[in-house]
Amino acid sequence: MITLLLFGGLVIFLLLNVPIGISIGCASFLAVLASDTLGHTFIAASLVTASDSFPLMAIPLFIIAGELMGAGGVSKRLLNVFNAFFGRITGGLAIVTIVVCMFFAAVSGSGPATVAAVGTMVVPTMLEKGYSKPFTLGLIAAAGSIGVIIPPSIPMVVYGVSTNTSISGLFMGGFGPGLLIGFSLIIYCYFYAKKRGWKDDRDPIPFKEKLGIIWEAKWALINPIIILGGIYRGIFTPTEAAAVAAVYAFLCGALIYREFTPKELFFTMTRAFSTNGTTMVIIGCATAFAKILTIEQVPVIISNAILGISDNAIIILLIINIILLIVGCVMDTTPAIMVLAPILLPIAQVYGINPIHFGLIMVVNLAIGFCTPPLGINLFVSARVGQTTLDKVVSGVIAFVLIMIIDLMLITFIPAISMAIPSAFGQMGR
């Protein structure tokens, strides 16, 4: 009865367009009312205990860092550098967009922030150069999803906290999948642009001028080296790295590039606080939801049901991927991880799947969800940047989503893509 109220209530609230965090909280409250063992303060206590976590402090700090880098000129300098080197290649602007998204991902940890920061700069130029609007907006939506795969990554922090898996190990493992997806998108863009005849025909940039562009962007370029190098060298934890990233982004925008006005800084911080407030409500309510699931032994029931379908690891992993791809279409990344990771990870471990490897499978699945309707947030951000309707973005993103699903299969069944770097550094799980 309680399980029925939990899932039935969640579906009903979502159908009523109640925000995802509130939907999870209301569904959990219905279950609490029907329970004889859970007190009425259960959800309030979960909201407090879920937020009282040192690793989770990384989330608001990375959100602030991403917003500050987008508004403070960091992303613009990165675009200038990569445009100088790749801009004249066939499909050069598309390739530059992907590379900048990959690099920006290494300092922001957020997919939507990457879409907003990079998209506002490249979309007008690509349209001016003759790229079609659906292709351009589909590209930025797909490339922005790399923001949660290449470390640092907010979903990886959530997964690490939810499953007690090494966040540093997850960050190390994210490079392989992120680079694979990035290069796959680059190859597709090159051949597609060649077929359409899209080429930047501007004059070559002299080598001396390229050096000047690199020098101007030096503070933006060393940002990920400081953040990721500090984590892997053991100088600071991922949470402390998030604080360093936020402070560094502020210093770059305010003192080095001097692109912050008091008004711009105010609105930047307002956006960051709004995003973080929503995220933390989702985390708190999802924690209560997951605890009720555990009390009702739902993970055990679902695990036994899935394991009863087949004893073939390939079949089980395909089923898990299908479940995650569907969930990614209808649920935000944070609650999806907090609810499903404790259920699905034990199933994967039965077949010898490393927690880090499975975490990356999960993150890539849900990253694809950023680009799939009806709730793909990157689609909405891209449509807003391009000042167009959602259907144009969806029509342009289909090919990119198919490429990412192929990459997902490679990541799932070739563990070395995810585990090579963690293995080399002795990070093999918990």
Phi, psi and omega in degrees: 000313181295318179297320178297317177296321183297304183283320178297316178297319179299314181298315181297314180296321178295320178295333178275007179064027172287135180309146190302316181296317179292323178300314179296318180295317180293319178297320178295322180294322176300318179294322178296318180298327182274353184265146176269347186254337183266128179281165182290346178269004186302313184291317178300318178296322180294322178300320181286310184293326179293323181282337183276068184218126180298313178300324182289345175297340179296330186296303179298328181290319176292326176298314178297317181300316180297317179295318181293323180290324178292322184271340187265005175099356180295311182296326180294320179293321177298317179299317180299319181296307185288332175292326179296328184263329185246355189297331184269355177290153174305127185069027188303316181295323177295317180295318178300319179301315181295314182296318179296320177298320179296317182288318179296326178299330183286000177227350184252322179076007186229132177290306180301323178296322179295316179300313183294315185291313183280321184299319181297336180270319189268331186300311179301320181293317180297318179295322179295327181278000175103001175294142180290150183295315179300317179298313183298311183286326175295320179298312184293327177294317181289315181295327179295334180293340177296341180301337179258003181255312175285129184291156356287156186219126179297314177300328177294323177297315180297315179297316181299319179291319184291330186243004181059041178257148181300119179290322177298320177296320177297318178299317178297318182291339184288341182297314182301303178301319181296316179292321179300312180294318180300313181291327177297316178294323179297314180299316179298315181298321180299309183288325179293317179293324178297319178296322182272351180077028179272113180212135176282114186261024181288167180290150178299147178271125179302150183301321180297322179292324177298318178299322178295322178294318178297317181297320179296329184264010188302322182290329176288323184288328182275354181304305180295333178295317179295312186292304184286323177298320178296323179292310187286336176275356179078016180287321175212161180282167175305323179293315177295327177297324178296321177294318177299317180298318181294315180295317181297317179298320178295316181297319179298313183287325186270320188252326184269301180273340175053047180255000178271124164262159179305321180294315180296319179296320180298312182291327177297313180292326178298316178298318181296316181295320179297314179298317181292320179300316178298316182297316184289327174297317178300315182297315181297313181292322178294328177295316177298316179302312182295323179295320178295319177302316181295316179300321181277001179060030178296319178303320180295317181296312180295319179300313180296323180295315180292317180294335179284345180290318183198156174254013179266122183300324181296315180297316181298316180294324176296318178298315180299317179298318179297316178301314183292322178296320178293315180299321180299336179284336190236358183221144178294156187299313186298307178295327179299316180292315184294328180276317190267331183302313179295339179277314189274330181300314178301325177296314180298322182291334175302327181261016174079019179280126179296142180303325178292314178301314181293323178301321180287325173302316182294316182295318180295317177305311184284336173295322175298326178298338175297338187249009184239135177288161010269349187246018180293104189295327178297328178297317181291318179295317180297318178297322179292318178297318181274359179051053181218184181272160184296326184297329178292321179293317181299317180297329180276340186268348187303312182298321180293321178296318179298319177298317181294327177292321175299316177299321178301318178297320177296316180296322182293315190257000172237085185304332183299332179301321181268327193260353184299310183288313176303321179297319181296331181259008177073020178260096186245016178151235184283000000 
